[in-house]
Amino acid sequence: MRTPPSLLSLTIDSAVINLSNITDLSPLPDHILIDLFLRTLRAGKLTERVLKLFIATGKDEVHSLIQALNIQVIVTPVLPTKIKDDEIDIVIGAVSSDMTAFMNEWRPIFSRFHLIIVKDPDLKEELKIPEGFNLDVYKKSDIDRMVGSSTSILFSGYSCRYFGYLVSRKKYIVSVDDDCLPARDNKGFLVDAVAQHITNLRTPATPFFFNTLYDPFSEGADFVRGYPFSLRSGVKCALSCGLWLNLADHDAPTQALKTRQRNSRYVDAVITVPARALAPISGINIAFDREVVGPALVPALRLAGEGKFRWETMEDIWSGMCVKVVCDHLGLGVKSGLPYVWRTDRGDAIASLKKEWEGVKLMEEVVPFFQSVRLPRTATTAEDCVIEVAKAVKEQLGSTDPVFARAAGAMLDWVKLWKSVGSSSSPPGV
Amino acid sequence: MAEPATISPATLLKDELDIVIPTIRNLDFLEMWRPFFQPYHLIIVQDGDPSKTIKVPEGFDYELYNRNDINRILGPKASCISFKDSACRCFGYMVSKKKYIYTIDDDCFVAKDPSGKDINALEQHIKNLLSPSTPFFFNTLYDPYRAGADFVRGYPFSLREGVPTAVSHGLWLNIPDYDAPTQLVKPLERNTRYVDAIMTIPKGTLFPMCGMNLAFNRELIGAAMYFGLMGDGQPIGRYDDMWAGWCTKVICDHLGLGVKTGLPYIWHSKASNPFVNLKKEYKGIYWQEELIPFFQSVTLPKDCTTVQKCYIEISKQVKAKLGKVDEYFNKLADAMVTWIEAWDELNPSGAKSAELPNGAAK
């Protein structure tokens, strides 16, 4: 006949069940404490809180048991749901001098962060910037001083913002053109472009297989049936490309033909651009992980007639393709889609047609080149990759048009600059 | 530059499109679709017990095939058509004589767009199929041929003509198309996000093609839309459309055809039993880890200039490389060949099989 359990045993069992109500175990005699510990273990109820209770008794026997059983408190990293403001720099290239409207409209979103404003070295007027921001402003004199006046050519016009990327010391950079304002979503709410960009960068990208419900990491979505499980952890997202309402980023011929067309379609999606697929990555509204791909955003392709309107430039398209190729090689992701910004009307497309036509022609060579470029396995960092791409540019495109030979040179200069100015341990002052 | 179609496309394709619906229950859902579907011819593929009568609502022009019909028409080749699985729908593709196919599940209803208006899914699919795709370079503003959109700065002009669209893959609001494990973990999740975009899936990228709301150009790609061996007597289910989608995408990439995904949405009303699904999908979840690398690395020789030739070539590679994963793939490879033989019998060439010059494949 089985002996019925003792009253003590029943009490200890009851304690195991009621562990959540116990706040102090020190009054317990040693032998009961040990018994309780072992039964807690057996019942699978040893949580972090309960373990701390036992440790707090200070009893040696408990400690020896814990060590003998190799019980460890594992710290599970909690993914930050809020942005850590000091990890981000907002970099603005000032191509126009009066930044008052721009800064005031972005104030609700930007004022938490540190800003780097780089003034286009060709701009003669003084910058007008309203008060109340934590910012550093860099002008032509600063640029010349830090990189030398011969190299500073890299940073004229829209490319001035690359100087900001160079001198920043933060992990993430968010950069928008100075003619863009915050947009409103379909419900009329102001879009926090910075928060969306950071969410894009902080959640994985999925470049190896297309998810038909778009970003599986966004609220209310997931991977669909048929998506291989081994690919569901994704890869780090290195670049986030946002879009634009109102004046969309069309080239000059399209703009000239469709002067009245405005982009009013708010597409509520973020998509990973698949591996090996190239896209024209506009520089108007981007964010990136500077630590991982900073050197790959290169101010390299300068059109002979490059001007002060976006459709008179190709530098960002070139830079974007370079980044995509580097990301594909290094197994990083690029996302496109949200957030939107509102792009204000500006400029005369027909006048620009003359200047940008050169860019349009060049793309016919640029795209096949980037589609076919292959990087060696030995290139394991963004810098290495850029150097390899520059070599390939020189070999394959150098003779086609002098602009490419110059681009290759600029890319190499950029990497050198990145190594000397871009990665020194102390942040450079104004 | 891109221009929207000026003629109403829905009336245009009235005699060129068949709607293929697999069913085992009833077709009550057609009542809701009546305003949009009635002008079109339906092909009903009745799965399950052939002695059961499936009632088709009044006023629809249709042909209906049950298992007896399938056996009679295909004879021994009927072995390639699945039984007790919606994969049997591909029989409908085979017997159709039209240029376009739209296939929809019998638990899919008309959805509403954000303004509250009913979505004519068929019309959107037709628009998708009639406008080009852009697989060689991703347009960040999505479909450049839509009204109000265009190619972005930097998009090479030589690529702006696009290529013919072979497949239009629509999406679903309400019950999302999740696999069984995800369903078990998130039984209450509903897709409420209306993403107002259509995009071309880039060349070289695979995707999970869902057969619930799908349209395609039968002349261009029909022969690749074999939905495999599923259901009764097979070790796997719920991978029919996936298999067809991977084969189709590989062939489209090779032949320079486009695959679009995005709008239109339908309203998916019925959540299937996740435990039943888990049993069906179980092997698939493991096998897809092999299948994806397989499809990602398939190369088709230059002399595969028709869909049928491409498909036979894939079946050979399936046998060679996947036969060792499981005996099922040997059976499947044979069934793929049987499918093509049956397809060619029912669709004699000289009629409309697409032979594209190899220049189209970049």
PDB file of C-alpha atoms in Angstrom, chain B residues 68-275:
ATOM      1  CA  ASN B  68     -15.936  10.813 -65.467  1.00  0.00           C
ATOM      2  CA  ASP B  69     -15.604  13.479 -68.159  1.00  0.00           C
ATOM      3  CA  ILE B  70     -11.929  13.938 -67.384  1.00  0.00           C
ATOM      4  CA  ASN B  71     -11.331  10.204 -67.666  1.00  0.00           C
ATOM      5  CA  ARG B  72     -13.318   9.990 -70.857  1.00  0.00           C
ATOM      6  CA  ILE B  73     -11.574  12.903 -72.548  1.00  0.00           C
ATOM      7  CA  LEU B  74      -8.034  12.112 -71.509  1.00  0.00           C
ATOM      8  CA  GLY B  75      -8.134   8.344 -71.232  1.00  0.00           C
ATOM      9  CA  PRO B  76      -4.977   7.026 -69.575  1.00  0.00           C
ATOM     10  CA  LYS B  77      -3.527  10.541 -69.550  1.00  0.00           C
ATOM     11  CA  ALA B  78      -6.157  11.457 -66.952  1.00  0.00           C
ATOM     12  CA  SER B  79      -3.655  10.194 -64.384  1.00  0.00           C
ATOM     13  CA  CYS B  80      -1.923  13.579 -64.443  1.00  0.00           C
ATOM     14  CA  ILE B  81      -5.045  15.385 -63.239  1.00  0.00           C
ATOM     15  CA  SER B  82      -5.343  15.437 -59.427  1.00  0.00           C
ATOM     16  CA  PHE B  83      -8.369  14.055 -57.672  1.00  0.00           C
ATOM     17  CA  LYS B  84      -9.846  15.466 -54.448  1.00  0.00           C
ATOM     18  CA  ASP B  85      -7.820  18.650 -54.734  1.00  0.00           C
ATOM     19  CA  SER B  86      -8.486  21.976 -56.409  1.00  0.00           C
ATOM     20  CA  ALA B  87      -5.425  21.228 -58.524  1.00  0.00           C
ATOM     21  CA  CYS B  88      -7.873  19.546 -60.890  1.00  0.00           C
ATOM     22  CA  ARG B  89      -8.661  23.030 -62.161  1.00  0.00           C
ATOM     23  CA  CYS B  90      -5.809  22.832 -64.645  1.00  0.00           C
ATOM     24  CA  PHE B  91      -7.964  20.439 -66.641  1.00  0.00           C
ATOM     25  CA  GLY B  92     -10.081  23.495 -67.327  1.00  0.00           C
ATOM     26  CA  TYR B  93      -7.087  25.319 -68.789  1.00  0.00           C
ATOM     27  CA  MET B  94      -6.418  22.410 -71.067  1.00  0.00           C
ATOM     28  CA  VAL B  95      -9.891  22.117 -72.558  1.00  0.00           C
ATOM     29  CA  SER B  96     -10.449  25.834 -72.929  1.00  0.00           C
ATOM     30  CA  LYS B  97     -10.303  27.259 -76.416  1.00  0.00           C
ATOM     31  CA  LYS B  98      -9.843  30.853 -75.377  1.00  0.00           C
ATOM     32  CA  LYS B  99      -6.811  33.092 -75.283  1.00  0.00           C
ATOM     33  CA  TYR B 100      -7.111  34.129 -71.629  1.00  0.00           C
ATOM     34  CA  ILE B 101      -8.021  32.328 -68.447  1.00  0.00           C
ATOM     35  CA  TYR B 102      -9.200  33.685 -65.131  1.00  0.00           C
ATOM     36  CA  THR B 103      -9.376  31.221 -62.272  1.00  0.00           C
ATOM     37  CA  ILE B 104     -10.994  31.867 -58.912  1.00  0.00           C
ATOM     38  CA  ASP B 105     -11.857  29.783 -55.853  1.00  0.00           C
ATOM     39  CA  ASP B 106     -15.465  29.239 -54.818  1.00  0.00           C
ATOM     40  CA  ASP B 107     -14.906  30.934 -51.447  1.00  0.00           C
ATOM     41  CA  CYS B 108     -13.742  34.207 -52.996  1.00  0.00           C
ATOM     42  CA  PHE B 109     -16.131  37.118 -53.165  1.00  0.00           C
ATOM     43  CA  VAL B 110     -16.197  40.661 -54.447  1.00  0.00           C
ATOM     44  CA  ALA B 111     -14.064  42.978 -52.315  1.00  0.00           C
ATOM     45  CA  LYS B 112     -14.474  46.705 -51.802  1.00  0.00           C
ATOM     46  CA  ASP B 113     -11.781  49.285 -52.422  1.00  0.00           C
ATOM     47  CA  PRO B 114     -11.019  51.948 -49.774  1.00  0.00           C
ATOM     48  CA  SER B 115     -13.730  54.226 -51.228  1.00  0.00           C
ATOM     49  CA  GLY B 116     -16.316  51.493 -50.677  1.00  0.00           C
ATOM     50  CA  LYS B 117     -16.759  50.671 -54.327  1.00  0.00           C
ATOM     51  CA  ASP B 118     -17.045  47.039 -55.474  1.00  0.00           C
ATOM     52  CA  ILE B 119     -13.897  45.840 -57.178  1.00  0.00           C
ATOM     53  CA  ASN B 120     -14.298  44.322 -60.612  1.00  0.00           C
ATOM     54  CA  ALA B 121     -11.404  41.926 -60.250  1.00  0.00           C
ATOM     55  CA  LEU B 122     -11.783  40.480 -63.710  1.00  0.00           C
ATOM     56  CA  GLU B 123     -11.541  43.867 -65.346  1.00  0.00           C
ATOM     57  CA  GLN B 124      -8.355  44.692 -63.469  1.00  0.00           C
ATOM     58  CA  HIS B 125      -6.791  41.365 -64.422  1.00  0.00           C
ATOM     59  CA  ILE B 126      -7.599  42.053 -68.048  1.00  0.00           C
ATOM     60  CA  LYS B 127      -5.994  45.469 -67.830  1.00  0.00           C
ATOM     61  CA  ASN B 128      -2.919  43.864 -66.258  1.00  0.00           C
ATOM     62  CA  LEU B 129      -2.690  41.263 -69.015  1.00  0.00           C
ATOM     63  CA  LEU B 130      -3.227  43.749 -71.809  1.00  0.00           C
ATOM     64  CA  SER B 131      -0.519  46.147 -70.676  1.00  0.00           C
ATOM     65  CA  PRO B 132       3.176  45.311 -70.764  1.00  0.00           C
ATOM     66  CA  SER B 133       5.379  44.121 -67.907  1.00  0.00           C
ATOM     67  CA  THR B 134       8.785  45.441 -66.943  1.00  0.00           C
ATOM     68  CA  PRO B 135      10.874  42.559 -65.585  1.00  0.00           C
ATOM     69  CA  PHE B 136      14.315  43.843 -66.490  1.00  0.00           C
ATOM     70  CA  PHE B 137      14.447  46.910 -64.280  1.00  0.00           C
ATOM     71  CA  PHE B 138      12.304  47.595 -61.252  1.00  0.00           C
ATOM     72  CA  ASN B 139      10.184  50.739 -61.451  1.00  0.00           C
ATOM     73  CA  THR B 140       9.958  52.219 -57.974  1.00  0.00           C
ATOM     74  CA  LEU B 141       6.603  53.808 -58.799  1.00  0.00           C
ATOM     75  CA  TYR B 142       5.266  50.339 -59.577  1.00  0.00           C
ATOM     76  CA  ASP B 143       3.243  49.792 -62.760  1.00  0.00           C
ATOM     77  CA  PRO B 144       4.280  52.610 -65.098  1.00  0.00           C
ATOM     78  CA  TYR B 145       1.400  51.917 -67.487  1.00  0.00           C
ATOM     79  CA  ARG B 146      -1.296  52.780 -64.975  1.00  0.00           C
ATOM     80  CA  ALA B 147      -3.111  56.071 -65.224  1.00  0.00           C
ATOM     81  CA  GLY B 148      -1.320  58.620 -63.068  1.00  0.00           C
ATOM     82  CA  ALA B 149       1.984  56.740 -63.020  1.00  0.00           C
ATOM     83  CA  ASP B 150       5.036  56.546 -65.218  1.00  0.00           C
ATOM     84  CA  PHE B 151       8.639  55.448 -65.368  1.00  0.00           C
ATOM     85  CA  VAL B 152      10.900  57.161 -62.893  1.00  0.00           C
ATOM     86  CA  ARG B 153      14.044  59.125 -63.632  1.00  0.00           C
ATOM     87  CA  GLY B 154      16.853  56.796 -64.533  1.00  0.00           C
ATOM     88  CA  TYR B 155      14.692  54.157 -66.180  1.00  0.00           C
ATOM     89  CA  PRO B 156      16.363  53.400 -69.519  1.00  0.00           C
ATOM     90  CA  PHE B 157      14.209  54.392 -72.461  1.00  0.00           C
ATOM     91  CA  SER B 158      15.114  51.257 -74.356  1.00  0.00           C
ATOM     92  CA  LEU B 159      13.351  49.209 -71.680  1.00  0.00           C
ATOM     93  CA  ARG B 160      10.190  51.300 -71.553  1.00  0.00           C
ATOM     94  CA  GLU B 161       8.277  49.283 -74.118  1.00  0.00           C
ATOM     95  CA  GLY B 162       8.193  46.390 -71.719  1.00  0.00           C
ATOM     96  CA  VAL B 163       7.406  42.788 -72.587  1.00  0.00           C
ATOM     97  CA  PRO B 164       4.105  40.911 -73.002  1.00  0.00           C
ATOM     98  CA  THR B 165       2.399  40.040 -69.733  1.00  0.00           C
ATOM     99  CA  ALA B 166       1.777  36.344 -69.289  1.00  0.00           C
ATOM    100  CA  VAL B 167       0.408  36.214 -65.731  1.00  0.00           C
ATOM    101  CA  SER B 168      -1.604  38.528 -63.500  1.00  0.00           C
ATOM    102  CA  HIS B 169      -1.514  37.440 -59.858  1.00  0.00           C
ATOM    103  CA  GLY B 170      -4.171  39.026 -57.681  1.00  0.00           C
ATOM    104  CA  LEU B 171      -4.315  39.288 -53.909  1.00  0.00           C
ATOM    105  CA  TRP B 172      -6.851  38.748 -51.111  1.00  0.00           C
ATOM    106  CA  LEU B 173      -8.389  40.805 -48.343  1.00  0.00           C
ATOM    107  CA  ASN B 174      -9.692  39.234 -45.145  1.00  0.00           C
ATOM    108  CA  ILE B 175      -8.350  35.665 -44.826  1.00  0.00           C
ATOM    109  CA  PRO B 176      -4.739  35.837 -46.007  1.00  0.00           C
ATOM    110  CA  ASP B 177      -3.088  32.957 -47.813  1.00  0.00           C
ATOM    111  CA  TYR B 178      -0.897  31.710 -44.985  1.00  0.00           C
ATOM    112  CA  ASP B 179       0.554  28.245 -44.555  1.00  0.00           C
ATOM    113  CA  ALA B 180      -0.663  25.990 -41.772  1.00  0.00           C
ATOM    114  CA  PRO B 181       2.008  26.832 -39.154  1.00  0.00           C
ATOM    115  CA  THR B 182       1.349  30.558 -39.564  1.00  0.00           C
ATOM    116  CA  GLN B 183      -2.422  29.953 -39.452  1.00  0.00           C
ATOM    117  CA  LEU B 184      -2.029  28.052 -36.200  1.00  0.00           C
ATOM    118  CA  VAL B 185       0.010  30.849 -34.624  1.00  0.00           C
ATOM    119  CA  LYS B 186      -2.111  33.711 -35.980  1.00  0.00           C
ATOM    120  CA  PRO B 187      -5.632  32.353 -36.430  1.00  0.00           C
ATOM    121  CA  LEU B 188      -7.221  35.772 -36.124  1.00  0.00           C
ATOM    122  CA  GLU B 189      -5.002  37.781 -38.438  1.00  0.00           C
ATOM    123  CA  ARG B 190      -6.858  39.361 -41.327  1.00  0.00           C
ATOM    124  CA  ASN B 191      -5.376  41.188 -44.265  1.00  0.00           C
ATOM    125  CA  THR B 192      -6.884  44.642 -44.114  1.00  0.00           C
ATOM    126  CA  ARG B 193      -4.195  46.525 -45.987  1.00  0.00           C
ATOM    127  CA  TYR B 194      -5.280  47.625 -49.448  1.00  0.00           C
ATOM    128  CA  VAL B 195      -2.065  48.214 -51.348  1.00  0.00           C
ATOM    129  CA  ASP B 196      -2.937  50.218 -54.410  1.00  0.00           C
ATOM    130  CA  ALA B 197      -0.199  48.857 -56.655  1.00  0.00           C
ATOM    131  CA  ILE B 198       0.571  46.426 -59.412  1.00  0.00           C
ATOM    132  CA  MET B 199       4.164  45.496 -60.034  1.00  0.00           C
ATOM    133  CA  THR B 200       6.186  43.251 -62.285  1.00  0.00           C
ATOM    134  CA  ILE B 201       8.173  40.595 -60.473  1.00  0.00           C
ATOM    135  CA  PRO B 202      11.747  41.068 -61.650  1.00  0.00           C
ATOM    136  CA  LYS B 203      13.426  38.544 -63.877  1.00  0.00           C
ATOM    137  CA  GLY B 204      15.290  35.965 -61.842  1.00  0.00           C
ATOM    138  CA  THR B 205      13.072  36.349 -58.792  1.00  0.00           C
ATOM    139  CA  LEU B 206      10.757  33.535 -57.705  1.00  0.00           C
ATOM    140  CA  PHE B 207       7.501  34.049 -55.893  1.00  0.00           C
ATOM    141  CA  PRO B 208       4.726  31.986 -54.278  1.00  0.00           C
ATOM    142  CA  MET B 209       1.899  31.993 -56.829  1.00  0.00           C
ATOM    143  CA  CYS B 210      -1.528  31.589 -55.298  1.00  0.00           C
ATOM    144  CA  GLY B 211      -4.213  30.110 -57.533  1.00  0.00           C
ATOM    145  CA  MET B 212      -7.174  31.756 -55.759  1.00  0.00           C
ATOM    146  CA  ASN B 213      -7.351  34.887 -57.931  1.00  0.00           C
ATOM    147  CA  LEU B 214      -5.203  34.354 -60.977  1.00  0.00           C
ATOM    148  CA  ALA B 215      -5.344  35.242 -64.644  1.00  0.00           C
ATOM    149  CA  PHE B 216      -3.032  34.370 -67.478  1.00  0.00           C
ATOM    150  CA  ASN B 217      -2.557  34.453 -71.197  1.00  0.00           C
ATOM    151  CA  ARG B 218      -3.237  30.869 -72.136  1.00  0.00           C
ATOM    152  CA  GLU B 219      -1.610  31.200 -75.520  1.00  0.00           C
ATOM    153  CA  LEU B 220       1.592  32.556 -74.066  1.00  0.00           C
ATOM    154  CA  ILE B 221       2.001  30.375 -70.988  1.00  0.00           C
ATOM    155  CA  GLY B 222      -0.933  27.979 -70.580  1.00  0.00           C
ATOM    156  CA  ALA B 223       1.112  24.831 -71.091  1.00  0.00           C
ATOM    157  CA  ALA B 224       3.188  25.667 -68.022  1.00  0.00           C
ATOM    158  CA  MET B 225       0.168  26.009 -65.746  1.00  0.00           C
ATOM    159  CA  TYR B 226       0.119  22.392 -64.668  1.00  0.00           C
ATOM    160  CA  PHE B 227      -0.982  22.201 -61.070  1.00  0.00           C
ATOM    161  CA  GLY B 228       0.799  18.952 -60.294  1.00  0.00           C
ATOM    162  CA  LEU B 229      -0.152  15.770 -58.482  1.00  0.00           C
ATOM    163  CA  MET B 230      -1.994  16.583 -55.285  1.00  0.00           C
ATOM    164  CA  GLY B 231      -4.764  15.269 -53.074  1.00  0.00           C
ATOM    165  CA  ASP B 232      -6.039  11.704 -53.156  1.00  0.00           C
ATOM    166  CA  GLY B 233      -3.238   9.166 -53.161  1.00  0.00           C
ATOM    167  CA  GLN B 234      -0.530  11.822 -53.135  1.00  0.00           C
ATOM    168  CA  PRO B 235       1.831  12.634 -50.269  1.00  0.00           C
ATOM    169  CA  ILE B 236       1.257  16.353 -50.535  1.00  0.00           C
ATOM    170  CA  GLY B 237      -1.415  18.993 -50.949  1.00  0.00           C
ATOM    171  CA  ARG B 238      -1.683  22.803 -51.150  1.00  0.00           C
ATOM    172  CA  TYR B 239       1.423  23.065 -53.280  1.00  0.00           C
ATOM    173  CA  ASP B 240      -0.315  22.832 -56.634  1.00  0.00           C
ATOM    174  CA  ASP B 241      -0.298  26.502 -57.409  1.00  0.00           C
ATOM    175  CA  MET B 242       3.172  26.921 -55.932  1.00  0.00           C
ATOM    176  CA  TRP B 243       4.562  24.308 -58.278  1.00  0.00           C
ATOM    177  CA  ALA B 244       2.831  25.852 -61.280  1.00  0.00           C
ATOM    178  CA  GLY B 245       4.058  29.281 -60.244  1.00  0.00           C
ATOM    179  CA  TRP B 246       7.729  28.269 -59.997  1.00  0.00           C
ATOM    180  CA  CYS B 247       7.680  26.478 -63.342  1.00  0.00           C
ATOM    181  CA  THR B 248       5.816  29.344 -64.932  1.00  0.00           C
ATOM    182  CA  LYS B 249       8.163  32.002 -63.592  1.00  0.00           C
ATOM    183  CA  VAL B 250      11.267  30.152 -64.757  1.00  0.00           C
ATOM    184  CA  ILE B 251       9.791  29.760 -68.204  1.00  0.00           C
ATOM    185  CA  CYS B 252       8.582  33.349 -68.369  1.00  0.00           C
ATOM    186  CA  ASP B 253      12.063  34.546 -67.415  1.00  0.00           C
ATOM    187  CA  HIS B 254      13.570  32.375 -70.125  1.00  0.00           C
ATOM    188  CA  LEU B 255      11.142  33.475 -72.825  1.00  0.00           C
ATOM    189  CA  GLY B 256      11.117  37.141 -71.874  1.00  0.00           C
ATOM    190  CA  LEU B 257       7.518  37.294 -70.597  1.00  0.00           C
ATOM    191  CA  GLY B 258       6.238  39.218 -67.629  1.00  0.00           C
ATOM    192  CA  VAL B 259       4.487  38.271 -64.403  1.00  0.00           C
ATOM    193  CA  LYS B 260       2.573  40.910 -62.453  1.00  0.00           C
ATOM    194  CA  THR B 261       1.335  40.837 -58.896  1.00  0.00           C
ATOM    195  CA  GLY B 262      -0.799  43.143 -56.800  1.00  0.00           C
ATOM    196  CA  LEU B 263      -4.266  44.421 -57.709  1.00  0.00           C
ATOM    197  CA  PRO B 264      -6.973  43.250 -57.960  1.00  0.00           C
ATOM    198  CA  TYR B 265      -8.100  42.165 -54.513  1.00  0.00           C
ATOM    199  CA  ILE B 266     -10.887  39.688 -53.868  1.00  0.00           C
ATOM    200  CA  TRP B 267     -12.476  38.958 -50.507  1.00  0.00           C
ATOM    201  CA  HIS B 268     -11.407  35.568 -49.246  1.00  0.00           C
ATOM    202  CA  SER B 269     -14.080  34.373 -46.904  1.00  0.00           C
ATOM    203  CA  LYS B 270     -13.265  30.883 -45.793  1.00  0.00           C
ATOM    204  CA  ALA B 271     -10.409  29.963 -43.499  1.00  0.00           C
ATOM    205  CA  SER B 272      -9.546  26.347 -44.054  1.00  0.00           C
ATOM    206  CA  ASN B 273      -8.815  24.052 -41.122  1.00  0.00           C
ATOM    207  CA  PRO B 274      -5.166  24.603 -40.161  1.00  0.00           C
ATOM    208  CA  PHE B 275      -4.741  21.058 -38.819  1.00  0.00           C
TER     209      PHE B 275
END
